[in-house]
Structures are given as C-alpha cells and as structure tokens.
Tab-separated table of C-alpha atoms and ligand atoms in Angstrom:
chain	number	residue	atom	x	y	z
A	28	UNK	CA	-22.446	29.747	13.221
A	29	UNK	CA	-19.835	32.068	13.275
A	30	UNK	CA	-16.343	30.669	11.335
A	31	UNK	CA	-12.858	31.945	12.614
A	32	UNK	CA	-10.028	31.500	11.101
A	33	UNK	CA	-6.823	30.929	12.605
A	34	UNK	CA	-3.010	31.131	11.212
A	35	UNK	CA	-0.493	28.823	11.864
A	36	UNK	CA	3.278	30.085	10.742
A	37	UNK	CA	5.064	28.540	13.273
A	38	UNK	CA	3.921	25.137	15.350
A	39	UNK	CA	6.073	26.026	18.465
A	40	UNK	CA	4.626	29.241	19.061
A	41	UNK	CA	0.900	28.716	17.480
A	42	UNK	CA	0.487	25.477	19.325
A	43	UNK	CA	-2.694	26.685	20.950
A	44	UNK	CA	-4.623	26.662	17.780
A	45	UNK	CA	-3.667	22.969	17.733
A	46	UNK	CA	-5.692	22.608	21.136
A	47	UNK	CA	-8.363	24.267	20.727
A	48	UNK	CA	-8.761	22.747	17.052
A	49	UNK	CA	-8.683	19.002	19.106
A	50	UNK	CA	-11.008	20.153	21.021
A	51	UNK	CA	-13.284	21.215	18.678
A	52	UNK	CA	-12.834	17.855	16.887
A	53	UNK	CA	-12.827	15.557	20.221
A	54	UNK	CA	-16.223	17.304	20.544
A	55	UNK	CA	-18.004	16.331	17.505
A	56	UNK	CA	-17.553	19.302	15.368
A	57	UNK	CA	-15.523	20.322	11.831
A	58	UNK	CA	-12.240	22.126	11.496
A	59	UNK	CA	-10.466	22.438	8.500
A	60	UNK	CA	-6.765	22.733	8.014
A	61	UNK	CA	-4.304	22.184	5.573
A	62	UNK	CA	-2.528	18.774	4.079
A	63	UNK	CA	0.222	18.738	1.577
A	64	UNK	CA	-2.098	17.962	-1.119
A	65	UNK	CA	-5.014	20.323	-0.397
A	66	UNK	CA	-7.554	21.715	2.087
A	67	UNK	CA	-9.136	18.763	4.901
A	68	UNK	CA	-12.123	18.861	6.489
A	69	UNK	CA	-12.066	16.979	9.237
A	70	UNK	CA	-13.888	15.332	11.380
A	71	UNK	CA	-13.227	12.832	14.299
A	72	UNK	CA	-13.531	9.309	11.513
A	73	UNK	CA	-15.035	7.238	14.823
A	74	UNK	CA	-17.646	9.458	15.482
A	75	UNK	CA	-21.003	8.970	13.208
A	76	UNK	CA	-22.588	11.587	14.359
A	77	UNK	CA	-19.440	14.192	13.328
A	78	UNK	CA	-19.096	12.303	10.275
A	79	UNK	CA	-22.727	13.005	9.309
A	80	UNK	CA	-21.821	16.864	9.716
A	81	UNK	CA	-19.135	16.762	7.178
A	82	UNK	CA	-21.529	15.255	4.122
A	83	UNK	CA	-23.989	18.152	5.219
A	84	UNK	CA	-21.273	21.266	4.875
A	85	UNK	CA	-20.169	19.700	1.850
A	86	UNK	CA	-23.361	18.626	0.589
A	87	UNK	CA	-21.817	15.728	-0.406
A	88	UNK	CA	-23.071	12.612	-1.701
A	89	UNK	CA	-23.758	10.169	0.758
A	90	UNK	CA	-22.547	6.997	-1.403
A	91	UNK	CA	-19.444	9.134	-1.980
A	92	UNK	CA	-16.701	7.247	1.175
A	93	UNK	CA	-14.369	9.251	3.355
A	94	UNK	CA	-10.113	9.181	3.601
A	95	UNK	CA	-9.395	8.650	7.137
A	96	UNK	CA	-6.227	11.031	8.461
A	97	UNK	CA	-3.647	8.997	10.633
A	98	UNK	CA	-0.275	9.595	12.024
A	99	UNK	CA	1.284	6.561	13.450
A	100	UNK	CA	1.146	2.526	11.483
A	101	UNK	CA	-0.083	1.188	15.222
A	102	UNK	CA	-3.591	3.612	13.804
A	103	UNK	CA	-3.282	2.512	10.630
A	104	UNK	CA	-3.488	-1.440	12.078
A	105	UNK	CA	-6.696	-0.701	14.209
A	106	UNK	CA	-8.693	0.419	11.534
A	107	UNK	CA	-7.669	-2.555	8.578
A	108	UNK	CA	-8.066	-6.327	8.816
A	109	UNK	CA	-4.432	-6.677	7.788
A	110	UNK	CA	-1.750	-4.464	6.859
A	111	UNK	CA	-0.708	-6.351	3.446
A	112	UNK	CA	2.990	-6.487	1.771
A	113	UNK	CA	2.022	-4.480	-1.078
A	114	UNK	CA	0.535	-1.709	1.738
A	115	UNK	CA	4.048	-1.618	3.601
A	116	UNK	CA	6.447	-1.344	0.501
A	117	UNK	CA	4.224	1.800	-0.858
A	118	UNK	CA	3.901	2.822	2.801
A	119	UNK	CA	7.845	2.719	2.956
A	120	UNK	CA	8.664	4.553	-0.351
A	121	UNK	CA	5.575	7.330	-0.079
A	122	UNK	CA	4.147	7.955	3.525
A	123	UNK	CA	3.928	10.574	5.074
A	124	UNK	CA	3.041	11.780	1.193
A	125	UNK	CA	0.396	12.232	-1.339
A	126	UNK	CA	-0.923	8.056	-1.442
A	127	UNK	CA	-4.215	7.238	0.125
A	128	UNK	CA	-4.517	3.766	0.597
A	129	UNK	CA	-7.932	1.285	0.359
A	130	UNK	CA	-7.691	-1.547	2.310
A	131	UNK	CA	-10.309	-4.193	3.638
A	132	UNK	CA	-11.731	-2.634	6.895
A	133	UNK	CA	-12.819	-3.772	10.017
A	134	UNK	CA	-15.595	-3.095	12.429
A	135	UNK	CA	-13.753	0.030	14.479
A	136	UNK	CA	-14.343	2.019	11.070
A	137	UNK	CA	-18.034	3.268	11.207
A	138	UNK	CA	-19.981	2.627	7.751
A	139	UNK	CA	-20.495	6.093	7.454
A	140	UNK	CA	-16.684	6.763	6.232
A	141	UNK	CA	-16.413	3.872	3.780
A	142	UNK	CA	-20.387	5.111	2.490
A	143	UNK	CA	-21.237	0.580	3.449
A	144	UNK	CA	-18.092	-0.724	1.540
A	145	UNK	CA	-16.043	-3.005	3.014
A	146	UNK	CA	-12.742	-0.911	2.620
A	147	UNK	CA	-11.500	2.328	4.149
A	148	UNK	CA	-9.329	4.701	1.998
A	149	UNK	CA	-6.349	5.519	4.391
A	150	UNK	CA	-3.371	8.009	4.406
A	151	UNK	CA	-0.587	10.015	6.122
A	152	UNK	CA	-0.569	13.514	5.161
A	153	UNK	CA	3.075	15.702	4.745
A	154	UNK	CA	2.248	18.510	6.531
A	155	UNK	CA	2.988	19.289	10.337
A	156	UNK	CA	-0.113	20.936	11.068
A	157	UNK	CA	-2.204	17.859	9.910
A	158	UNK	CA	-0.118	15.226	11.851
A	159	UNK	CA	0.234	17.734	15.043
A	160	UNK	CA	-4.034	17.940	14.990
A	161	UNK	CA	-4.091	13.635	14.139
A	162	UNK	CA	-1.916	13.665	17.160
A	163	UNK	CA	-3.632	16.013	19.659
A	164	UNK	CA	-6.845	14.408	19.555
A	165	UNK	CA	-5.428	11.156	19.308
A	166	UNK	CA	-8.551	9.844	16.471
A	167	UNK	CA	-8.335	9.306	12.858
A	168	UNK	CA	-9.461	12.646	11.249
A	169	UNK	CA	-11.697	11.589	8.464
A	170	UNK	CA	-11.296	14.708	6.143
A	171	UNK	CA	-12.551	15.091	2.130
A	172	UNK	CA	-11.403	18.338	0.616
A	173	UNK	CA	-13.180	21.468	2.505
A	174	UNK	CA	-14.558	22.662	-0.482
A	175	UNK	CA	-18.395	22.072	-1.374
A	176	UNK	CA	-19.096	19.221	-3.249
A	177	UNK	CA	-18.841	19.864	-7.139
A	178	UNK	CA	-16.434	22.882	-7.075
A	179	UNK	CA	-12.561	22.872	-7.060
A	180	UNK	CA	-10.817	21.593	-3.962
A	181	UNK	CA	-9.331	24.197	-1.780
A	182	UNK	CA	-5.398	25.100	-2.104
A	183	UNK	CA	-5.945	28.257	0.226
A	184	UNK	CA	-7.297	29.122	3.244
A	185	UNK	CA	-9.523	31.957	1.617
A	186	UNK	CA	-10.878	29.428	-1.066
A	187	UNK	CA	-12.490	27.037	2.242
A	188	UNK	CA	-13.652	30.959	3.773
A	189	UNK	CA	-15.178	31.036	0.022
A	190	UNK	CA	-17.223	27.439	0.412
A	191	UNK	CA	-17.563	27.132	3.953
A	192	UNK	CA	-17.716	30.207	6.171
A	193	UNK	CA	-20.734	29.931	8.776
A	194	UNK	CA	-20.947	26.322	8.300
A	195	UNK	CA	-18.151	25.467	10.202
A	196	UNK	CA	-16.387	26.690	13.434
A	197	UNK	CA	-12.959	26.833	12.573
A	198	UNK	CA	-10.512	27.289	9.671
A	199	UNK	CA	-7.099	26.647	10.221
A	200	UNK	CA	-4.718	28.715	7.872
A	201	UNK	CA	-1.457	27.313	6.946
A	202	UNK	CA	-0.357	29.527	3.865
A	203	UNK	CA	-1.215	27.595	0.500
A	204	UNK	CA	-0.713	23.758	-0.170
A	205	UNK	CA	2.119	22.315	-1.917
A	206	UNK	CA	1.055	19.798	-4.002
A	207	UNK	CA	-2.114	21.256	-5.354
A	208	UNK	CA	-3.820	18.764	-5.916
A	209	UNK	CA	-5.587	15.005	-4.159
A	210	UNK	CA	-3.607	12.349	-3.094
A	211	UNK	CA	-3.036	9.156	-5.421
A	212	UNK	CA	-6.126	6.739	-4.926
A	213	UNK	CA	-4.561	3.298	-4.775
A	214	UNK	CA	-6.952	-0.054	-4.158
A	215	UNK	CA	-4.872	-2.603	-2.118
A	216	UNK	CA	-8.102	-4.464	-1.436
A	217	UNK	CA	-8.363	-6.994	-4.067
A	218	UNK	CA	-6.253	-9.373	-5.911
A	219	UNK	CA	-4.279	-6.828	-8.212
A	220	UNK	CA	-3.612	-2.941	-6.892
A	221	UNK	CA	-5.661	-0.464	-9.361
A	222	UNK	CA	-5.390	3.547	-9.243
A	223	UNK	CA	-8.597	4.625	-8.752
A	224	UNK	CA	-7.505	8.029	-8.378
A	225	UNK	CA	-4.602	9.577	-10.208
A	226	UNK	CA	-3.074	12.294	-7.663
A	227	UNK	CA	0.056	13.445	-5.950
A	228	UNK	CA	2.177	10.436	-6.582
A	229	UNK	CA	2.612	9.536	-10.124
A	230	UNK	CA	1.734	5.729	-11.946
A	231	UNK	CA	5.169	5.957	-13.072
A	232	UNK	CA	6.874	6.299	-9.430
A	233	UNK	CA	4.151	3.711	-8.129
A	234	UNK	CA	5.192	1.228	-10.722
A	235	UNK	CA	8.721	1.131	-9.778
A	236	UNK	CA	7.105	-0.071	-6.320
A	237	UNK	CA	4.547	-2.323	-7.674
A	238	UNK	CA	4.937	-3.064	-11.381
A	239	UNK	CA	1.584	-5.118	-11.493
A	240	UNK	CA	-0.123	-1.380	-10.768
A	241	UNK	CA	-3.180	-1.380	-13.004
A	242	UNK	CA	-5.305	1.968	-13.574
A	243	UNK	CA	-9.331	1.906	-12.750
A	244	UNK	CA	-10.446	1.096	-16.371
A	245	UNK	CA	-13.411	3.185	-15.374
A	246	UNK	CA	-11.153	6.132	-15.090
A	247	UNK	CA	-8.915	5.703	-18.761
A	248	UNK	CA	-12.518	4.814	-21.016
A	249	UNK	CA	-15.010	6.341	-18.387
A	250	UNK	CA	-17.145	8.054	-21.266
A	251	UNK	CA	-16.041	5.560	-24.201
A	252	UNK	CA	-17.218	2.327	-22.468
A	253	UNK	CA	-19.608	4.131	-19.775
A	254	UNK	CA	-18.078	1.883	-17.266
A	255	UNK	CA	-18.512	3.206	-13.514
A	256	UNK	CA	-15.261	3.634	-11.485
A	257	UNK	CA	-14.589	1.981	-8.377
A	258	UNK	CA	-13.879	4.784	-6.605
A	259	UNK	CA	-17.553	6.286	-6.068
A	260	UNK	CA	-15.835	10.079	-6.221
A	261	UNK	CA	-14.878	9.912	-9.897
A	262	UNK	CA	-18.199	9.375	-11.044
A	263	UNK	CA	-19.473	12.699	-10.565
A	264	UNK	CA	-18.483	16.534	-12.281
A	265	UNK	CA	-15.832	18.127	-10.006
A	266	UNK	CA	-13.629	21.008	-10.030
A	267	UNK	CA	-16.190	22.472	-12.615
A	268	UNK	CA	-16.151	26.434	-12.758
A	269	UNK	CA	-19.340	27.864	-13.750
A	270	UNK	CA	-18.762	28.680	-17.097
A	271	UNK	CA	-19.238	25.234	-19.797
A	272	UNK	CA	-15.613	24.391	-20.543
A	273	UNK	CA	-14.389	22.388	-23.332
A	274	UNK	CA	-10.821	20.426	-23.016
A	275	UNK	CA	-9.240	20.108	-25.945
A	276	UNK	CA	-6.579	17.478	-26.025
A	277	UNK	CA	-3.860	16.969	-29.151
A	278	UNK	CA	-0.849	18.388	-31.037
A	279	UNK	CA	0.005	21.634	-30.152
A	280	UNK	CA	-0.579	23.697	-33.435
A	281	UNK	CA	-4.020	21.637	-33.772
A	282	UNK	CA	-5.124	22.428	-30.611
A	283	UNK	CA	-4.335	26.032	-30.696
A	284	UNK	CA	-5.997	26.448	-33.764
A	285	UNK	CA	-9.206	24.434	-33.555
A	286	UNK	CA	-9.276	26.537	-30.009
A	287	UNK	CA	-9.050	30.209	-31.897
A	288	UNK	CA	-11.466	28.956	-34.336
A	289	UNK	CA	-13.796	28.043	-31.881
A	290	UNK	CA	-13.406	30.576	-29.798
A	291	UNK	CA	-14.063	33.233	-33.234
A	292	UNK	CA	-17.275	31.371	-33.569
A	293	UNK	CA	-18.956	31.312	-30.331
A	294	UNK	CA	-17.700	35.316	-29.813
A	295	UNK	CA	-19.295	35.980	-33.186
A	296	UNK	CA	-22.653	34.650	-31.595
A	297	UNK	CA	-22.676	36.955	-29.136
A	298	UNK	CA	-20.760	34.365	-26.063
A	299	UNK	CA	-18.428	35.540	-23.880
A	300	UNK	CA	-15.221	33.141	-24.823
A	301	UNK	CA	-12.334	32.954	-22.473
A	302	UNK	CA	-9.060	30.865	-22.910
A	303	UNK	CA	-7.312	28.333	-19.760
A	304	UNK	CA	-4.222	27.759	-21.591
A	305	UNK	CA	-0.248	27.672	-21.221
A	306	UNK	CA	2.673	30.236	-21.238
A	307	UNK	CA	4.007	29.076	-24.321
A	308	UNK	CA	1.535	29.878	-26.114
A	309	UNK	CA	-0.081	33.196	-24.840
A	310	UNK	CA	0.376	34.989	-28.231
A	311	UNK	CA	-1.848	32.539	-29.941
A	312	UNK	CA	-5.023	33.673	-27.750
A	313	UNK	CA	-5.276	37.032	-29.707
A	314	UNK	CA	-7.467	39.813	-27.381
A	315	UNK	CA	-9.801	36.534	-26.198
A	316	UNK	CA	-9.310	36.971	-22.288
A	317	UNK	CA	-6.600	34.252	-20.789
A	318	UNK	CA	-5.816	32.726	-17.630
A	319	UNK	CA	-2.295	31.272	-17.997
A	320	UNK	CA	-1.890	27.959	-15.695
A	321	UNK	CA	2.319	28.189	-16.141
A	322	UNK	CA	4.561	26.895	-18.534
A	323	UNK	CA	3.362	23.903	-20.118
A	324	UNK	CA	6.761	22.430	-19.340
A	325	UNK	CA	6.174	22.712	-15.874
A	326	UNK	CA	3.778	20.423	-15.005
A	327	UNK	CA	4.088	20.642	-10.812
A	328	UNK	CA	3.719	23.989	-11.300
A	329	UNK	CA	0.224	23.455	-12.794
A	330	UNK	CA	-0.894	21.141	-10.609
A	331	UNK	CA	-0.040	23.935	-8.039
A	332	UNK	CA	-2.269	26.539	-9.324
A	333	UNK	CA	-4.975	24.517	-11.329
A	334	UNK	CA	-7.724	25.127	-8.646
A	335	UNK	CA	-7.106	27.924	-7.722
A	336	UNK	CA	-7.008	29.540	-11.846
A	337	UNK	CA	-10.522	27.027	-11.934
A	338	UNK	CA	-11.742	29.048	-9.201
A	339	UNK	CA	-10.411	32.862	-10.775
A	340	UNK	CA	-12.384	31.684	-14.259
A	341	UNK	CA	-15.723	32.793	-12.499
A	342	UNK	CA	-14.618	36.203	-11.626
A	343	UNK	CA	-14.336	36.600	-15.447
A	344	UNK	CA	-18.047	36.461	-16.236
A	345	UNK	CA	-17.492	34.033	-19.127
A	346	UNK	CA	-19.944	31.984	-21.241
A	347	UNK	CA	-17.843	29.474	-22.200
A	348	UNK	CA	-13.923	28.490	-21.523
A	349	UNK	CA	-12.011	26.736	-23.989
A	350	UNK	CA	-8.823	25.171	-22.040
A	351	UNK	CA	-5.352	23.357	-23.650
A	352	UNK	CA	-5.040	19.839	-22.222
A	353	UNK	CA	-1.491	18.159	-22.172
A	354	UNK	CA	0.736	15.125	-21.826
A	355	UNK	CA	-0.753	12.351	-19.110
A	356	UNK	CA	2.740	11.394	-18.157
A	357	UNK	CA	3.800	11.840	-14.465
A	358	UNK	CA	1.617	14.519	-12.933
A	359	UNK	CA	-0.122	15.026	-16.051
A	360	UNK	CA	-2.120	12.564	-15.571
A	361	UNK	CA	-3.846	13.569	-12.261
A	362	UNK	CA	-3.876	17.458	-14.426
A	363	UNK	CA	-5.638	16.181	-16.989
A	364	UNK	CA	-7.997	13.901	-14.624
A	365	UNK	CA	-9.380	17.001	-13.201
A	366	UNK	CA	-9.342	19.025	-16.184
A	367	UNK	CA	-11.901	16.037	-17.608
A	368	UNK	CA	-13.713	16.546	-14.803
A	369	UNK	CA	-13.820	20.019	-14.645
A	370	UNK	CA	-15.503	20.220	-17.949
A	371	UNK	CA	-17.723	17.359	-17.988
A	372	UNK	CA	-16.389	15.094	-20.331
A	373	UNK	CA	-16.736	17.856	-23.200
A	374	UNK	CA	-13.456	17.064	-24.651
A	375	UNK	CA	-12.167	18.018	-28.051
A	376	UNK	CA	-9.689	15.852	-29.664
A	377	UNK	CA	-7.865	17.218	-32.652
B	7	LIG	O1	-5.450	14.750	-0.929
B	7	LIG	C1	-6.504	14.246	-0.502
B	7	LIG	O2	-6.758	13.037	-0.641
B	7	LIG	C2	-7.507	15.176	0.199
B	7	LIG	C3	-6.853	15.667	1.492
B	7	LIG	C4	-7.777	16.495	2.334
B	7	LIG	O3	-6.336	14.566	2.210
B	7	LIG	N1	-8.742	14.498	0.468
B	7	LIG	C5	-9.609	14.183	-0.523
B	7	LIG	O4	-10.760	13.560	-0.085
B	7	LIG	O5	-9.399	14.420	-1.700
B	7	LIG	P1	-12.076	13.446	-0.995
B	7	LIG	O6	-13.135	12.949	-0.102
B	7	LIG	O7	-12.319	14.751	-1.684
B	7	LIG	O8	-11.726	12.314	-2.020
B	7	LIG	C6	-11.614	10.969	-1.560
B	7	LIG	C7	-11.674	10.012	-2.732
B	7	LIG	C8	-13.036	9.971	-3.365
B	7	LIG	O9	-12.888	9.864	-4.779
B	7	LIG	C9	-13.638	8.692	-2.774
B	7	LIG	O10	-14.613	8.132	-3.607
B	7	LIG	C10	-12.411	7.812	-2.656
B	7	LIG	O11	-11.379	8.697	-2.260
B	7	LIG	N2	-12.578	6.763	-1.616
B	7	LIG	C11	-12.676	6.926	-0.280
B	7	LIG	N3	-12.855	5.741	0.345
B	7	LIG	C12	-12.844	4.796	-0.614
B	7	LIG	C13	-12.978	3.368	-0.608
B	7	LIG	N4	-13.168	2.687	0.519
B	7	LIG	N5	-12.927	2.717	-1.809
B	7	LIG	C14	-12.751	3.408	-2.948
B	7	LIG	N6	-12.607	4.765	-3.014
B	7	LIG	C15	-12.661	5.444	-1.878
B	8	LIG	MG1	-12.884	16.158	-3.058
C-alpha cells in the first residue's frame, strides 16, 4: 500500500482532504491526522473490522483498549451508560482539551476498543482538523497514537511517515502538535476518580475540579510494589529510543555529577555515552554528545519536544543515554511518566 500524505494549513481551502479522509474512514480503512496532544490513528471506533486494522499497523497489544474521538456530548451519551456529575464538571472546565475520559460503556461500543472491559476511554480533541474529520464521517474515530507500538508517539507528520508509511493510506499533515504529549487518563468509572494516565492536563488543575482526584497507585510505586496499573497501556516500555537509557532523578549538583561520572566510566569501557539533559546545565556535559530538551524551567516546552529529541537520540548511534529527570509538579509529572517509561524503569536516584 502506497501512503500519501496530505497538508492541511488552512480548513476553508483544504477541505477536500477532509472528504476524502471520511471517506477513507467511512470505508473501513486508517488515516492519521493530528490532535492537540499528538499524532491519531484513526479508525471508524464502530467498526470491528477497522478497529482490528489499527492493532495490526501498530502492532499493538491486543489487551491494550482504544480512546474513542468525538465531537458533540449527544456522541459522547450514545456510547456511555450515563454521563456522571463528576464527567460534566471536568467536561466543562477541560473539553475540547487534553482529558480522556473512562466511563462505564454500553453495548454500541464494540469490545474491540475497550480490549473486553466494561469502560471506554473517551475524549474531545483541540484541534480543528480532528473535530472537522469526527464530524465528516459522523462516527467516533477510535485513534491511539500513530506511532508503532513501543516507540515515541508522533508530534510530526514525518515521525508517523517514519512508523507507518505503506501500512496505511493516508497521512494527514497539520504542522507539529501543541501539547506534545497524551492526553490526561482520568477513570470516572468507579467509586473515586483515579489518573491512570498523567498527560496534557495537570493533577493540580484537575484537583481544583475534583479534589477527591486520586493517582493509579500502580503508576506512583509501579516498580516498588510491582502493582499492575489499571490502565493496561502503562504496563508496558514506551517511548523507549534504542539506546539503554538511565533516568536519573535528584538534586541538581548530584545528578549532574553522578551523570559525568557515569558517563566517564562506561566511555572508558569502550560505550558510546550520550547525555538527554537541560539548558541550564549544558556546560556540565563536557565533549560527551548532548541533546538539550529546553530550559529546565520550561517545562511545556519539554513536553513539546520530548518525543521528538527521544526519536533524534537514535540518529546518534549511542550505546547508552544517561538523561536529567526533574520536578513532577504540573506537567512534570506526565515528563517524567514517559521519561520512566522511556528507559525502562532504570532510574538512578541520587
Ligand atoms: O492524546 C492522546 O490521548 C492520543 C491522541 C491521539 O488522542 N491518544 C493516545 O492513545 O495516546 P493511546 O492508545 O496511545 O493511549 C490510550 C491509553 C492507553 O494507556 C490505554 O491503556 C488507556 O488509554 N485506555 C483506553 N481505554 C481504557 C479503558 N477503558 N480503561 C482504562 N484505560 C484505558
Ligand atoms: Mg500510545
């Protein structure tokens, strides 16, 4: 299969792309386009047989549930049991925005997108060329990240060209994404809301909504306690470049230093040692080669380009990638999520 891609820079004038991208979906087959947060890959969500397309692009797990893409609340209220009070206050404050939401479903929603739970992880994306597509084939666009399953989600058309080109008909380019990286993961289907996914929208700002917000204590002590997380996704490496990387999390003078020691060690031995680290401290990484992810002060910035510096790590040939963690607050947390991820649970702390 041959993959085109297509660029939208202006709705009014590009609308065509948005037709013949419908089509494509209304007939069973993938497109991906862009959301606020990241790259989609979408699907028509009420169609098994599309569905069934997406886990095979990805390669994805098939225990690992869907997000289903809507536009409109009458959508949202054909695909849950019941649209609860907690759902419309976040729904209020955050949609269309980074928040997915999991809610008990019913029987419209094939098993296939909530992998045989009884939920369905829902959300409205911020982006015009996601809710114009939602709209044009009138179908909730079930849609995981387009990149394949394992490596760093896609923030730009060319990373999706990167991961999916001849497995899919068409790419829809819409510049980079904003965000940078997922939506927030919030459970609405049980007795107390939990975060299953740190994203987007921050604890903090979700806790002004809903101050009973809990996080997935599979997330916070996944390797201490070896519990599993709710949300099936977390359990497995992501975002991982394919170098080993080590995260190492503390004070800053600590953690520069046990990095440079490190990294003296493993060069010594013959490894080729490359640093993931911040602006502020660039003169600490001596001739060791660097990828700088912005100034450690600003943390939206990072989220912004963490994916796409992930993905530039492999074009350095390294051996092994030591990389600066920071604070968890606001989006630091969803940062440092993936950066945990990304290197497999080998973290440092100092
Ligand atoms: O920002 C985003 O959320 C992007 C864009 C494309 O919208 N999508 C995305 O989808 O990140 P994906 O499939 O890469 O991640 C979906 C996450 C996974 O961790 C999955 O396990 C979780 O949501 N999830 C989906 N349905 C769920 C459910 N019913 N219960 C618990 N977790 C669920
Ligand atoms: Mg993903």
């Amino acid at each position: 299969m041959k993959t085109q891609v297509k660029k939208i820079r202006d709705l009014n004038i590009d609308i065509g792309i948005i037709k013949e991208a419908g089509h494509i979906i209304k007939g069973g087959d993938l497109v991906a386009f862009p959301t606020e947060t990241v790259y989609g890959l979408g699907a028509d969500g009420l169609n098994e047989e599309a569905v069934k397309k997406i886990y095979l692009a990805k390669g994805r797990p098939s225990d690992n549930p869907l997000i289903l893409h809507i536009d409109s609340i009458s959508m949202l209220e054909r695909l849950v049991k019941e649209v609860t009070e907690e759902a419309k206050l976040l729904i209020e404050a955050f949609w269309p925005g980074p928040l997915t939401i999991v809610l008990k479903k019913n029987s419209l929603v094939p098993s296939i997108i909530s992998a045989g739970l009884d939920s369905v992880a829902i959300r409205m994306p911020n982006n015009p060329i996601a809710l114009a597509l939602i709209k044009e084939t009138n179908t909730p666009i079930a849609a995981p990240s387009a990149n394949t399953s394992g490596r760093p989600s896609p923030t730009r058309p060319d990373h999706v060209l990167e991961d999916m080109v001849d497995k899919i008909p068409l790419i829809i380019d819409g510049g980079e994404t904003g965000v940078g990286l997922e939506s927030t993961v919030i459970d609405l289907s049980e007795n107390t809301p939990l975060i299953l996914r740190p994203g987007g929208v921050t604890i903090e700002e979700i806790k002004k909504i809903l101050p009973n917000v809990r996080l997935d204590p599979g997330l916070v002590e996944n390797d201490k306690l070896n519990l599993i997380p709710k949300s099936p996704g977390q359990k497995y490496r992501h975002y991982a470049p394919k170098a080993q990387m080590v995260l190492y999390v503390g004070k800053r003078e600590d953690r520069l230093d046990a990095i440079v020691k490190r990294a003296e060690k493993e060069s010594a031995k013959g490894k080729k040692v490359g640093i993931l680290g911040f602006e502020e401290n660039k003169d600490s990484f001596k001739d060791f080669p660097h990828l700088i992810l912005g100034l450690e002060s600003d943390k939206a910035k990072i989220a912004h380009v963490l994916f796409d510096s992930l993905r530039r790590l492999d074009d350095l040939g390294l051996d092994l990638i030591l990389c600066e963690g920071l604070d968890s607050d606001n989006i630091g947390m969803a940062i440092m999520n993936r950066l945990e991820k990304a290197s497999g649970g080998n973290i440092v702390y100092v």
